[in-house]
XYZ file of C-alpha atoms in Angstrom:
299
model
C 30.413 31.552 -43.895
C 33.311 31.093 -46.290
C 33.236 27.145 -46.208
C 35.831 24.745 -47.577
C 35.086 21.646 -48.728
C 35.662 20.139 -45.843
C 33.329 19.924 -43.472
C 33.541 22.362 -41.184
C 33.717 21.179 -37.229
C 30.748 22.590 -35.404
C 32.060 23.339 -32.062
C 28.785 24.975 -30.761
C 26.212 22.015 -32.345
C 28.614 19.204 -30.590
C 28.643 21.043 -27.072
C 24.757 21.727 -27.139
C 23.640 18.563 -28.473
C 26.087 16.741 -25.543
C 23.663 19.485 -23.391
C 20.900 18.700 -25.772
C 20.960 14.838 -24.491
C 21.143 14.609 -20.899
C 18.642 17.421 -20.952
C 15.897 14.578 -22.709
C 18.141 11.869 -20.192
C 16.569 14.062 -16.628
C 12.860 14.709 -18.100
C 13.695 11.286 -20.402
C 14.016 9.510 -15.804
C 11.363 12.062 -14.884
C 8.704 10.929 -16.399
C 8.983 7.270 -16.183
C 9.250 8.528 -12.259
C 5.902 9.551 -12.785
C 4.392 7.010 -15.557
C 5.784 4.262 -12.558
C 7.258 4.173 -9.422
C 5.350 7.037 -8.430
C 1.833 6.470 -9.968
C -0.428 4.376 -7.801
C -2.513 2.730 -10.311
C 1.934 0.712 -10.400
C 0.945 0.058 -6.368
C -2.759 -1.430 -7.383
C -1.670 -3.457 -10.175
C 1.381 -4.525 -8.899
C -0.872 -5.504 -5.554
C -3.588 -6.958 -7.879
C 0.053 -9.155 -9.648
C 1.410 -10.497 -5.478
C -1.955 -12.043 -4.820
C -0.972 -8.745 -2.085
C -5.240 -8.671 -1.213
C -5.483 -11.871 -0.458
C -2.203 -12.395 1.564
C -3.448 -10.009 4.413
C -7.472 -11.645 4.406
C -5.174 -14.489 5.055
C -3.129 -13.582 7.478
C -6.072 -11.088 9.138
C -7.932 -14.429 9.567
C -4.768 -17.111 10.343
C -3.406 -13.988 13.524
C -7.362 -13.880 14.549
C -8.107 -17.865 15.548
C -4.510 -16.943 17.516
C -5.892 -14.816 19.409
C -8.626 -16.587 19.931
C -7.440 -19.709 21.345
C -5.953 -18.924 24.699
C -10.381 -17.898 25.318
C -10.892 -21.819 24.032
C -12.181 -20.438 20.979
C -13.331 -22.932 17.226
C -12.224 -21.695 14.481
C -15.491 -22.716 13.551
C -16.438 -19.095 14.996
C -14.696 -17.146 12.586
C -16.351 -18.372 9.116
C -17.978 -15.728 7.192
C -16.306 -13.159 9.473
C -14.524 -11.462 6.793
C -15.324 -11.145 3.531
C -11.823 -10.957 0.683
C -13.699 -8.103 -1.187
C -13.794 -5.911 1.950
C -10.496 -6.237 2.974
C -9.654 -5.160 -0.896
C -11.571 -2.414 -0.630
C -10.466 -1.011 3.145
C -6.484 -1.668 2.568
C -6.996 0.071 -1.689
C -9.303 2.571 0.938
C -6.208 3.483 3.016
C -3.788 3.272 0.602
C -5.786 6.641 -1.498
C -5.964 7.929 1.954
C -2.106 7.595 2.718
C -1.081 8.659 -0.215
C -3.756 11.808 0.139
C -2.192 12.247 3.591
C -4.689 11.452 5.420
C -6.048 8.965 7.653
C -8.593 6.177 7.159
C -10.529 4.600 10.010
C -12.632 1.305 8.283
C -15.625 0.296 9.808
C -15.412 -3.110 11.905
C -18.737 -2.690 13.377
C -20.361 -5.335 10.634
C -17.024 -7.807 11.723
C -17.506 -7.510 15.182
C -21.045 -8.197 15.479
C -20.558 -11.010 12.650
C -18.152 -12.394 15.374
C -20.641 -11.648 18.054
C -22.911 -13.304 17.308
C -21.161 -16.753 15.184
C -19.763 -17.021 19.456
C -23.224 -17.067 20.662
C -24.678 -19.380 18.643
C -21.290 -21.443 19.330
C -22.497 -21.151 23.343
C -25.804 -22.175 22.272
C -24.923 -25.060 20.063
C -22.944 -26.270 22.648
C -24.735 -25.363 26.198
C -21.964 -23.154 28.030
C -23.496 -19.524 30.179
C -22.330 -16.780 29.002
C -21.717 -15.553 32.123
C -21.256 -11.777 32.580
C -17.527 -12.052 33.364
C -17.679 -14.052 30.446
C -19.551 -10.841 28.077
C -16.475 -9.296 29.055
C -13.286 -11.147 27.724
C -15.180 -11.404 24.822
C -16.147 -7.742 24.242
C -12.271 -7.524 24.889
C -11.956 -10.030 22.773
C -13.645 -8.413 20.104
C -12.198 -5.557 20.579
C -8.755 -6.726 19.989
C -9.776 -7.867 16.181
C -11.374 -4.974 15.544
C -8.169 -3.484 15.726
C -5.801 -6.000 14.604
C -8.020 -6.264 10.799
C -7.661 -1.883 10.893
C -2.791 -2.525 12.336
C -3.304 -5.284 9.180
C -4.423 -3.050 6.394
C -1.003 -0.664 6.458
C 1.462 -0.793 3.777
C 4.684 -1.074 5.384
C 7.452 1.131 4.676
C 4.221 3.604 2.603
C 5.112 6.926 4.966
C 8.494 6.557 3.460
C 7.134 6.657 -0.172
C 4.390 9.193 0.322
C 7.234 11.715 1.583
C 9.472 10.860 -1.667
C 6.139 11.540 -4.100
C 4.759 14.529 -2.617
C 8.769 14.972 -2.771
C 8.554 14.344 -6.030
C 5.420 15.734 -6.978
C 6.215 19.100 -5.659
C 9.251 19.597 -8.427
C 8.506 17.146 -11.275
C 6.264 20.206 -13.228
C 8.391 22.954 -12.162
C 11.441 20.941 -12.905
C 10.003 19.137 -16.401
C 8.689 22.640 -17.904
C 12.208 24.066 -17.075
C 13.959 21.882 -19.002
C 11.099 21.860 -22.016
C 12.362 25.233 -21.696
C 16.155 24.554 -22.543
C 15.505 21.851 -24.640
C 13.380 24.361 -26.698
C 16.077 26.841 -26.610
C 18.773 24.267 -27.466
C 17.287 23.264 -30.902
C 17.349 26.153 -31.994
C 20.883 26.784 -31.394
C 21.544 23.398 -33.014
C 19.442 24.720 -36.219
C 20.741 28.175 -36.191
C 24.371 26.989 -36.307
C 24.101 25.236 -39.062
C 22.945 26.935 -43.000
C 20.978 23.543 -43.945
C 18.356 22.543 -41.345
C 19.674 18.759 -41.934
C 22.272 19.186 -40.220
C 21.348 20.627 -37.723
C 18.802 17.536 -37.828
C 21.885 15.587 -37.207
C 22.897 16.517 -34.501
C 19.582 16.517 -32.993
C 19.848 13.112 -33.844
C 22.555 12.475 -31.678
C 21.226 13.786 -28.642
C 17.602 11.343 -28.988
C 20.437 8.153 -29.433
C 22.615 8.720 -26.665
C 19.379 10.288 -24.249
C 18.120 6.972 -25.520
C 21.167 4.660 -24.050
C 21.106 7.243 -20.746
C 17.332 6.047 -19.773
C 17.386 2.406 -20.854
C 20.917 1.434 -20.355
C 20.267 1.084 -16.407
C 17.466 -0.599 -16.173
C 17.099 -2.587 -18.551
C 21.002 -3.901 -16.385
C 19.085 -3.825 -13.235
C 15.600 -5.985 -14.474
C 17.731 -8.060 -15.918
C 20.569 -8.615 -13.545
C 16.908 -8.529 -10.653
C 19.595 -7.508 -8.069
C 16.429 -6.483 -5.836
C 15.256 -9.852 -6.365
C 17.247 -11.260 -4.151
C 16.529 -8.887 -0.812
C 15.353 -11.120 2.016
C 11.277 -9.983 2.326
C 8.512 -11.096 4.297
C 5.701 -12.075 3.810
C 5.929 -13.194 0.816
C 3.038 -11.050 -0.983
C 4.579 -8.197 0.804
C 7.412 -9.185 -1.362
C 5.720 -9.605 -4.297
C 4.046 -6.692 -4.291
C 7.381 -4.765 -3.860
C 8.980 -7.066 -6.661
C 6.276 -6.625 -8.985
C 6.211 -3.115 -8.943
C 10.555 -3.166 -9.179
C 9.575 -4.117 -12.297
C 6.532 -1.874 -13.617
C 8.812 1.533 -12.214
C 12.130 -0.299 -14.507
C 10.079 -1.600 -17.296
C 8.599 2.343 -17.860
C 12.839 3.768 -18.125
C 12.598 1.299 -20.887
C 9.686 2.059 -22.877
C 11.083 5.648 -22.943
C 14.375 4.314 -23.464
C 11.850 2.594 -27.168
C 10.475 6.244 -27.179
C 13.760 8.041 -28.101
C 15.397 4.987 -30.636
C 11.959 5.120 -32.241
C 12.310 9.585 -32.334
C 15.594 8.839 -33.219
C 14.776 7.128 -36.264
C 11.780 9.084 -37.401
C 14.266 11.945 -37.360
C 17.020 9.948 -39.603
C 14.335 9.819 -41.693
C 13.460 13.361 -42.165
C 17.325 13.910 -41.872
C 17.440 11.583 -45.565
C 13.959 13.376 -46.918
C 15.307 16.989 -46.112
C 18.885 15.668 -48.397
C 17.329 14.261 -50.838
C 14.688 17.829 -51.540
C 17.809 19.733 -51.395
C 19.664 17.464 -53.792
C 16.582 17.894 -56.429
C 16.417 21.875 -55.901
C 20.059 21.452 -56.578
C 19.994 19.056 -59.332
C 17.007 21.344 -61.348
C 18.526 24.577 -61.589
C 22.040 24.687 -63.416
C 23.360 28.056 -62.214
C 26.793 29.000 -60.147
C 24.188 29.695 -57.301
C 22.280 26.700 -57.312
C 25.369 24.522 -58.053
C 27.294 25.986 -54.511
C 24.528 24.699 -52.697
C 24.654 22.068 -54.424
C 27.970 21.316 -53.399
C 27.102 21.909 -49.449
C 24.423 19.702 -49.423
C 26.662 17.092 -50.164
C 27.513 16.012 -47.466
């Protein structure tokens, strides 16, 4: 491997380090998606932060009151029928079931009982006679309230999300494993292309810096510009949940990008250490051989 005093043009390293940067970026996006958008904790945290549970709870109460209007039912009948914590638990259980691909049917018997006893109390207080006909109407109304409650728990578009998540889960580990193997091969080829490790690490650093740029720049741009925040979606709590989920998911890619930057800094430090060690070795020994290697290390 005769080398002139000029720096050798490492074609293999240049090509492989480009491929390595693409592999690192794809891997970064996969891990970012797994930890961000496809992580159910991201959705739960977004729901809490967006006041989603409270929004559904208030919706259920106000819709129930509206449904009671044709029956001339007073608003007080709906007091202490629905409880925030019950609504929250049911929404979470429903989401868990949908993510697992199963069905969840909430137990609404308590709601039915509480509402029924409130109606009876109200009738007794106001000397209203409940006959067979009225009881049939009340039973129908109670079922209507139960059905409305059940349908309020589902999250719009969740089916699309679940099928996307399933597709992602099916490929995630396979693709990630393949990418890791290819990354190791690429690193091995780059190291083999150089006589000195510190020169090889320089090319690997180009790759990690490029990966930091590729994983960070688009999510960063989208997050700062916030184009998705202009979407006209109602109700507000649903809009807030979607926006919070998008924010958290994009930031996860930015964190991956920061990880690549930190990794690059570590590699740059390692290059300097290795280069200095090589210089020390070269200056300690004065044989013509060590003088020759010193000449090559000096780059």
